[in-house]
Coordinates of C-alpha atoms and ligand atoms in Angstrom, one line a residue:
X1 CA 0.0 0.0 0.0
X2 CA 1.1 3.2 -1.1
X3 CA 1.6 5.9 1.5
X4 CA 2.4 9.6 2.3
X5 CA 3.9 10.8 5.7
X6 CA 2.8 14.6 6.0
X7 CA 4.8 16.6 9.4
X8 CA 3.4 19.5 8.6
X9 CA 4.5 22.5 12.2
X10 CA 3.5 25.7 12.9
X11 CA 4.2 28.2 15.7
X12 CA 0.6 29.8 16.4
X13 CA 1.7 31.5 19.4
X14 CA 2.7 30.4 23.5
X15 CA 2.3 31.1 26.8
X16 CA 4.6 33.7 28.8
X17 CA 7.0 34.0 25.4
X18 CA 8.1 31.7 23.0
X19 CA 7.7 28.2 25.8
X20 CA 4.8 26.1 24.4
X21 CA 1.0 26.3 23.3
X22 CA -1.5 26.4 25.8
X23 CA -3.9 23.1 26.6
X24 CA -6.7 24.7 24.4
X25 CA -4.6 25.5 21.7
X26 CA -3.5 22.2 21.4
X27 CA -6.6 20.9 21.9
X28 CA -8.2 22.8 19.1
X29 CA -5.8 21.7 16.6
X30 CA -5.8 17.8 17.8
X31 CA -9.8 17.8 17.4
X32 CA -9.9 19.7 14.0
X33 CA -7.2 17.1 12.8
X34 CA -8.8 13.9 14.8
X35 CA -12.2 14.9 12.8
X36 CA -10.5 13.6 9.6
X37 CA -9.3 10.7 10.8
X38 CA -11.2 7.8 8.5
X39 CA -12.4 10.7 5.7
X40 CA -9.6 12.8 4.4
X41 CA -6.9 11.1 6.3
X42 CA -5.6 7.7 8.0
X43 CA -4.3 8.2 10.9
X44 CA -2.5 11.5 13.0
X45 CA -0.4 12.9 16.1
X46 CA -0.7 16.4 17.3
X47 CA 2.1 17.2 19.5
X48 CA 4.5 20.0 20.4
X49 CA 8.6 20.8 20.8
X50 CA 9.1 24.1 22.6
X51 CA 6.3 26.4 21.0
X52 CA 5.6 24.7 17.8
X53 CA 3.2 22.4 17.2
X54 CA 3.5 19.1 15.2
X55 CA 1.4 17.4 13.2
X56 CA 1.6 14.2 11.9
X57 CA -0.7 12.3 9.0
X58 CA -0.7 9.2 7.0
X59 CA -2.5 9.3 4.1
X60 CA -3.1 8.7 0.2
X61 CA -3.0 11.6 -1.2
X62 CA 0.6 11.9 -2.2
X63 CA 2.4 14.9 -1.0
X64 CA 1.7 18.7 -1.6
X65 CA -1.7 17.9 -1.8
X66 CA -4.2 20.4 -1.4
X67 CA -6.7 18.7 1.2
X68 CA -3.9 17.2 3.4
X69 CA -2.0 20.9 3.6
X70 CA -5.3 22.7 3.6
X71 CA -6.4 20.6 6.8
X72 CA -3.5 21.4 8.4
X73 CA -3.2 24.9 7.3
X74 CA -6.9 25.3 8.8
X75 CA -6.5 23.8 11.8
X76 CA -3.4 25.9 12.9
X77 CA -5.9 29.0 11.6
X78 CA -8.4 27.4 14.2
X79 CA -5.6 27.1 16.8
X80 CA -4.4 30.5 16.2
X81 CA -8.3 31.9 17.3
X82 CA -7.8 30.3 20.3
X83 CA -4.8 31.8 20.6
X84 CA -5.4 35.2 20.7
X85 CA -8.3 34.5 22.8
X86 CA -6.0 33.6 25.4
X87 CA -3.7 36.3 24.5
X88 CA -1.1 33.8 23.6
X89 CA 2.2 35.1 22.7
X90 CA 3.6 35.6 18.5
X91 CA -0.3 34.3 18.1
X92 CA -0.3 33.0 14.6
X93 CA 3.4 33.7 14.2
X94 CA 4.5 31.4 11.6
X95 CA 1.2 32.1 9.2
X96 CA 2.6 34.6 7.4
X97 CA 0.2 34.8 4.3
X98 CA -3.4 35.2 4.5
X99 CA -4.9 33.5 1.9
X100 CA -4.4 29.7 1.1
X101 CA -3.2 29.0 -2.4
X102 CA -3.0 25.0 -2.3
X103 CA -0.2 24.0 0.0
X104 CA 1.8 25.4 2.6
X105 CA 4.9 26.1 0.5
X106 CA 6.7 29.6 1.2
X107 CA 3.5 30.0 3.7
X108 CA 5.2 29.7 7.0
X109 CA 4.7 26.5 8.5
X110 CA 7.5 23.8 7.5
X111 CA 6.9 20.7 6.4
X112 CA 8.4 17.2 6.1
X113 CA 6.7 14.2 3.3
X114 CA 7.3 11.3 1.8
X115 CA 5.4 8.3 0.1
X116 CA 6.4 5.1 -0.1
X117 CA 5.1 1.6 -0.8
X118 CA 4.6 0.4 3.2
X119 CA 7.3 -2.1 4.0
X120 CA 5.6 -5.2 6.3
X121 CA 6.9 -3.7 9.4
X122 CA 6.9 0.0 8.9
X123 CA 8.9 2.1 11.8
X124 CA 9.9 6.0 11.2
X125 CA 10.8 8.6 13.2
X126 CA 9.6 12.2 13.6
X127 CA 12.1 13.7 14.5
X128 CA 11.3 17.8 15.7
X129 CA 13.3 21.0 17.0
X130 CA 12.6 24.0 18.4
X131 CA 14.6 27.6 18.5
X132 CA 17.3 26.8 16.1
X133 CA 17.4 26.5 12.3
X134 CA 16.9 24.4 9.0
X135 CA 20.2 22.9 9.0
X136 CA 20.7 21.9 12.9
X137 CA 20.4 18.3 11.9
X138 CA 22.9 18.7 8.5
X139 CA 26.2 17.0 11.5
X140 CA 23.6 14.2 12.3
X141 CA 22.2 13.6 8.8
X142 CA 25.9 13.0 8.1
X143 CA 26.7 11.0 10.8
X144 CA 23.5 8.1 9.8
X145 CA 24.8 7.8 6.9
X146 CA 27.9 8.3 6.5
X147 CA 30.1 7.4 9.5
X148 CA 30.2 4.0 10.5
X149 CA 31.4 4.5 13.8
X150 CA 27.6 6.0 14.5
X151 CA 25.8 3.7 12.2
X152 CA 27.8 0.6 11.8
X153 CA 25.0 -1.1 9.6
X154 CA 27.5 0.7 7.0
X155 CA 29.8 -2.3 7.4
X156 CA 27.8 -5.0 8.9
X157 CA 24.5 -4.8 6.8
X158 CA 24.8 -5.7 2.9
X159 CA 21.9 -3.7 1.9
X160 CA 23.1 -0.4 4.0
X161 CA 26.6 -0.8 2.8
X162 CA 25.5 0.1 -0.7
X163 CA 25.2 3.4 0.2
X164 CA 22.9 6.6 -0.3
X165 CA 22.4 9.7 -2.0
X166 CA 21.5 13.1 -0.7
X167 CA 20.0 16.0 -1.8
X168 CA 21.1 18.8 -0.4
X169 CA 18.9 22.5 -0.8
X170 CA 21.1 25.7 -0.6
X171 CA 18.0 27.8 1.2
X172 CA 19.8 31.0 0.9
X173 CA 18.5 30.5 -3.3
X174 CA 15.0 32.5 -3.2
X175 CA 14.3 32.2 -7.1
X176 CA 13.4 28.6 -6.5
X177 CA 14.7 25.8 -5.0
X178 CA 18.5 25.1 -5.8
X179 CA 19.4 21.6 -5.0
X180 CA 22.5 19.3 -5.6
X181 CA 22.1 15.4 -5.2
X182 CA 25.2 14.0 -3.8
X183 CA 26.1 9.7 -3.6
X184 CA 27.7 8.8 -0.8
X185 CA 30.7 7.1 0.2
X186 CA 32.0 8.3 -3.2
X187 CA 31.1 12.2 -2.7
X188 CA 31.3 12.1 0.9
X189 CA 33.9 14.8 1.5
X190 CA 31.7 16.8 -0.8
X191 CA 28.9 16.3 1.2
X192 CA 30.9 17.6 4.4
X193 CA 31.9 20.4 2.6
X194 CA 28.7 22.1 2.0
X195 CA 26.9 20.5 5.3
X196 CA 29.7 22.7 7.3
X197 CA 27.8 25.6 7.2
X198 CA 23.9 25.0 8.8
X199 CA 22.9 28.6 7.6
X200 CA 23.2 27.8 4.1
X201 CA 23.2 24.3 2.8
X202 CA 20.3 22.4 4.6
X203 CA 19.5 18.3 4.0
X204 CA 16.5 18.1 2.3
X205 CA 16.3 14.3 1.6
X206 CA 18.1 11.3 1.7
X207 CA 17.3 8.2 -0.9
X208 CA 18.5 4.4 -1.0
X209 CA 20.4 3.3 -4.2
X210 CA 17.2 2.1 -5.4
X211 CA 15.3 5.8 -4.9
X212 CA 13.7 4.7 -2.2
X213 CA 12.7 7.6 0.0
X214 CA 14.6 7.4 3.6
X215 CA 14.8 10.6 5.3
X216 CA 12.7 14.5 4.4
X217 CA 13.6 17.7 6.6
X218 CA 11.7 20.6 6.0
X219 CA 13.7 23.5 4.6
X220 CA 12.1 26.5 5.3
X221 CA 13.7 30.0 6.0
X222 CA 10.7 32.2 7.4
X223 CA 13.2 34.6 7.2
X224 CA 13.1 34.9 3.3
X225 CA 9.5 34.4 3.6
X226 CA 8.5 37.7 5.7
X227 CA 11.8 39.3 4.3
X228 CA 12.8 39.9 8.3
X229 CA 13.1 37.6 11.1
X230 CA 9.9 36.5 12.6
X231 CA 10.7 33.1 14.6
X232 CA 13.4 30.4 14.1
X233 CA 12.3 27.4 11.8
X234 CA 12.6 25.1 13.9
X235 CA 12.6 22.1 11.7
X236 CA 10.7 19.3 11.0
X237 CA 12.0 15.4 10.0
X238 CA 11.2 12.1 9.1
X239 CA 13.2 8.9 8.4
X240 CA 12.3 5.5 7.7
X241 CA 14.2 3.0 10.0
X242 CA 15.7 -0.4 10.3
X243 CA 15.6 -3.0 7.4
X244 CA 17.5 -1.5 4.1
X245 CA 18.0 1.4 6.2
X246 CA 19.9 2.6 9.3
X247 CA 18.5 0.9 12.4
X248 CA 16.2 3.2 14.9
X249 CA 19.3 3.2 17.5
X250 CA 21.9 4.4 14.6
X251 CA 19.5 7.2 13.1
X252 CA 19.3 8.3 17.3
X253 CA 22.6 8.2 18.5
X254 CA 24.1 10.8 16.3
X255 CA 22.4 13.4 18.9
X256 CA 24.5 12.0 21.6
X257 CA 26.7 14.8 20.1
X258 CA 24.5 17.4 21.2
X259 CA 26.4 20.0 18.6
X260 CA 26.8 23.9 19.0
X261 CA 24.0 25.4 16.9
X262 CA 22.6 28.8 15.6
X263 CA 18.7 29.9 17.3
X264 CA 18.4 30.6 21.0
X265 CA 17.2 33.6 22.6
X266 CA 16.2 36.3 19.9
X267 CA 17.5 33.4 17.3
X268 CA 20.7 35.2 17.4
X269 CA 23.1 32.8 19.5
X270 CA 25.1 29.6 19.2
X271 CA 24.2 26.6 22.0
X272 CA 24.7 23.1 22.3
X273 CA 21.2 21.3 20.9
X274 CA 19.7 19.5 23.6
X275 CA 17.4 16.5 23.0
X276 CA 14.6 16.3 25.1
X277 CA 11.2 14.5 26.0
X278 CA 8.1 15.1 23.7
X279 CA 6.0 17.7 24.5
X280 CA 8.7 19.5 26.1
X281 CA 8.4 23.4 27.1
X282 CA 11.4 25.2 25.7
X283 CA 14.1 26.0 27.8
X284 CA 13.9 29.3 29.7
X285 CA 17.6 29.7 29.9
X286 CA 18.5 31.4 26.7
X287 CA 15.9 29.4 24.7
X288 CA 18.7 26.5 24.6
X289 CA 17.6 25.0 21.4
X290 CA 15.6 21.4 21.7
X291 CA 14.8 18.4 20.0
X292 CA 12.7 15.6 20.2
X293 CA 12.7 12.2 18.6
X294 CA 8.9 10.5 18.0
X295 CA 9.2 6.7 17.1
X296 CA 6.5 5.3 15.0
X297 CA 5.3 1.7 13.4
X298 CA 2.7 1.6 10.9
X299 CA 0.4 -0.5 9.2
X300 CA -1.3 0.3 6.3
X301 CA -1.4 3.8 7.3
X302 CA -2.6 3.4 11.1
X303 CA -0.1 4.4 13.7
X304 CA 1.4 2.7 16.7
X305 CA 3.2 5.1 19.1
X306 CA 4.9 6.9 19.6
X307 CA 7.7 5.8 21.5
X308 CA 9.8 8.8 23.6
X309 CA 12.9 8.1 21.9
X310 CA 15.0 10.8 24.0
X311 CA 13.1 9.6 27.2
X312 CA 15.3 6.7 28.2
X313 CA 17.8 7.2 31.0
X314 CA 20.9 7.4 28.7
X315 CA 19.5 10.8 27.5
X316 CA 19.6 12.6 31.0
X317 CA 23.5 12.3 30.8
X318 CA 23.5 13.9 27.2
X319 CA 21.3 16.4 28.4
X320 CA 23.9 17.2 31.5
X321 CA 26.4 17.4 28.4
X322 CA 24.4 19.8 25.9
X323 CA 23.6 22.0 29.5
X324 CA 27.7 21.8 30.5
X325 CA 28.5 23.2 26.6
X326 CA 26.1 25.6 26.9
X327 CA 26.9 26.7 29.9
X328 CA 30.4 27.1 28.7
X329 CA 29.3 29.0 26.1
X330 CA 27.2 31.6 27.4
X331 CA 30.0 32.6 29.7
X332 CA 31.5 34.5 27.4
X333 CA 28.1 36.5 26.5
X334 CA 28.1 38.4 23.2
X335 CA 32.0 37.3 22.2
X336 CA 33.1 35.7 19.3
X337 CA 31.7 32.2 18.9
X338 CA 29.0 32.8 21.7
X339 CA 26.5 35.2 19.1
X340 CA 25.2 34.2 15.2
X341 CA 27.7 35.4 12.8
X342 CA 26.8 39.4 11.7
X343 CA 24.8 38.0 8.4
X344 CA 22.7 35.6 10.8
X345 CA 21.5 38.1 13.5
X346 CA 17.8 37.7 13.6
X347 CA 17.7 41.5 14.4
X348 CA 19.0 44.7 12.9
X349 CA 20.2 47.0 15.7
X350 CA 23.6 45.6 15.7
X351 CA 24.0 46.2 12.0
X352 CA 22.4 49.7 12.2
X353 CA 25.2 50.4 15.1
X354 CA 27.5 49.1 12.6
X355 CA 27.1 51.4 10.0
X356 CA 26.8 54.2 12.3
X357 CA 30.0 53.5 13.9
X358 CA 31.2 53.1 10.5
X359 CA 30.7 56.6 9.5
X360 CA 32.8 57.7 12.5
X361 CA 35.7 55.3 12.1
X362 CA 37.9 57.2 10.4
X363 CA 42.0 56.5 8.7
X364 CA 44.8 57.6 10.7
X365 CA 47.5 59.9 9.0
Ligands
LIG1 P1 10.7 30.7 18.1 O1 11.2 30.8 16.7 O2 10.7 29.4 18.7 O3 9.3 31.4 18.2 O4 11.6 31.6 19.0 C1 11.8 32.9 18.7 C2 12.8 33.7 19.6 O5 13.3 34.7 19.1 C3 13.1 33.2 21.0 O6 13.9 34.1 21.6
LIG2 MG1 7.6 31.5 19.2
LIG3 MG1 9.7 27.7 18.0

């Protein structure tokens, strides 16, 4: 049976800041979505990471499809009421157009699909962040794939020692989308080479030799959407586990490494991503950028799960790491390493001081 995964995430606003949706707001999205369940769609999950809410659906309709994203679209339009009801905060912050023109593409929310003939055993994992960018996951993407050492199916399992190709989205590109597919082991340094820098070359998908769909982030800059910073984007994933592919364990550990990433507070600072429970708040120190791992099995198209992935005691003690970095980090406050680069500030009053100081800087005789 052929079937489509849809993550489709919004932030429609939160309580005291940018922590997480309120009860109601949750619950309005969960029962708009749950209505369909049976008519337009399979199955679902609502859930949340920080302040954005997830939401999951199997389906037939293939992806981009106009029901699917319209359901979603409305039901984060419904949530967004609630919202500013309650007075939420950034109510409706990630809708940035009013009118829905048949998907959410370049609308806001970021999205995740992929359809696949259903293997017998089907498990996938939703994988979701919060106050950080497109290309926090580019290290990890690397490491299932590509390092052994993190997914040693690479040398023990026939069928995931033949390899994989990526395709690789340089989201800077706002006349369309620019893309490079890449086939590793062969282009591997090539790969590394452009996943080095997290603001500019994002993972979009990965594919088995025999095109089989594996892994879809969502690649979204809301940035180049609203044309000035309005919320991180905080994305979205799915990958197909176990079998052909890298096991559920392999495609998890990589975030053992808890890497030094772009977002935080304002979106404008560089901390160690933490991974953390589903339906976490986010973190009130900084905005410490989060993620979350959702482990699923389906059969045709009905859900089992999800399984905490992060909740398992191992994770406390790389959540003490990602703290200890970040920690480390913010010691040393605005310097150096510890803010975005200048390009990546998500505000323009350092810039503005910039120039001005600029016009007073003057050459020495
Ligand atoms: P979000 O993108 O999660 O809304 O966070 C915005 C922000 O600037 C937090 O400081
Ligand atoms: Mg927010
Ligand atoms: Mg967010």
């Amino acid at each position: 049976m052929k079937i489509t995964l849809s993550a489709i995430k919004a932030d429609i606003g939160s309580i005291a800041g940018h922590t997480q949706p309120s009860a109601a707001v949750l619950k309005t999205v969960r029962d708009f979505i749950f209505r369909e369940k049976g008519n337009k769609i399979i199955d679902a999950y609502v859930g949340h990471c920080g302040d954005d809410i997830h939401i999951l659906m199997t389906h037939t309709h293939g992806e981009n499809n106009e029901q699917i994203h319209g359901l979603a679209w409305n039901a984060f339009q419904e949530g967004t009421k609630m919202a500013k009801a309650e007075g939420l905060y950034g109510a409706g912050q990630d809708l940035l157009k009013d009118a829905f023109t048949g998907n959410v593409h370049g609308m806001g929310p970021g999205y995740a699909e992929m359809t696949f003939e259903e293997r017998e055993s089907e498990p996938f994992i939703m994988f979701a962040a919060d106050k950080t960018g497109p290309g926090a996951y580019n290290f990890m993407f690397y490491k299932m794939f590509c390092d052994e050492s993190f997914t040693p199916g690479l040398i023990l399992s026939p069928a995931v020692k033949k390899g994989f190709m990526y395709t690789v989205m340089d989201v800077n590109y706002t006349e369309g989308d620019k893309v490079v597919e890449l086939s590793v082991p062969e282009e591997r340094l090539d790969l590394a080479t452009l996943l080095r820098d997290e603001n500019r070359f994002v993972v979009e998908g990965v594919c088995s030799r025999e095109g089989e769909h594996v892994l879809k982030n969502s690649t979204s800059r809301l940035h180049n959407i609203a044309g000035k910073y309005v919320g991180k984007d905080d994305p979205i994933a799915l990958v197909r586990a176990q079998k052909n592919f890298p096991a559920t364990e392999e495609l998890c550990a990589p975030f053992r490494i808890a890497p030094f990433v772009t977002g935080d507070a304002r979106g404008s600072h560089i901390m160690a991503l933490m991974p953390v429970t589903l339906n976490s708040p986010a973190s009130s120190d900084m905005c410490n950028p989060i993620v979350c791992a959702a482990g699923f099995s389906m059969k045709n198209g009905k859900l089992t799960g999800p399984v905490d992935l992060f909740a398992d005691p191992m994770w406390d003690a790389i959540r003490k790491k990602a703290q200890k970095k970040s920690i480390f980090m913010r010691e040393q406050g605005w310097f150096g390493a510890a803010m975005a680069t200048t390009e990546e500030l998500s505000y323009t009053a350092m810039r503005d001081t910039l120039a001005e100081l600029d016009k007073k800087f003057h050459v020495r005789k």
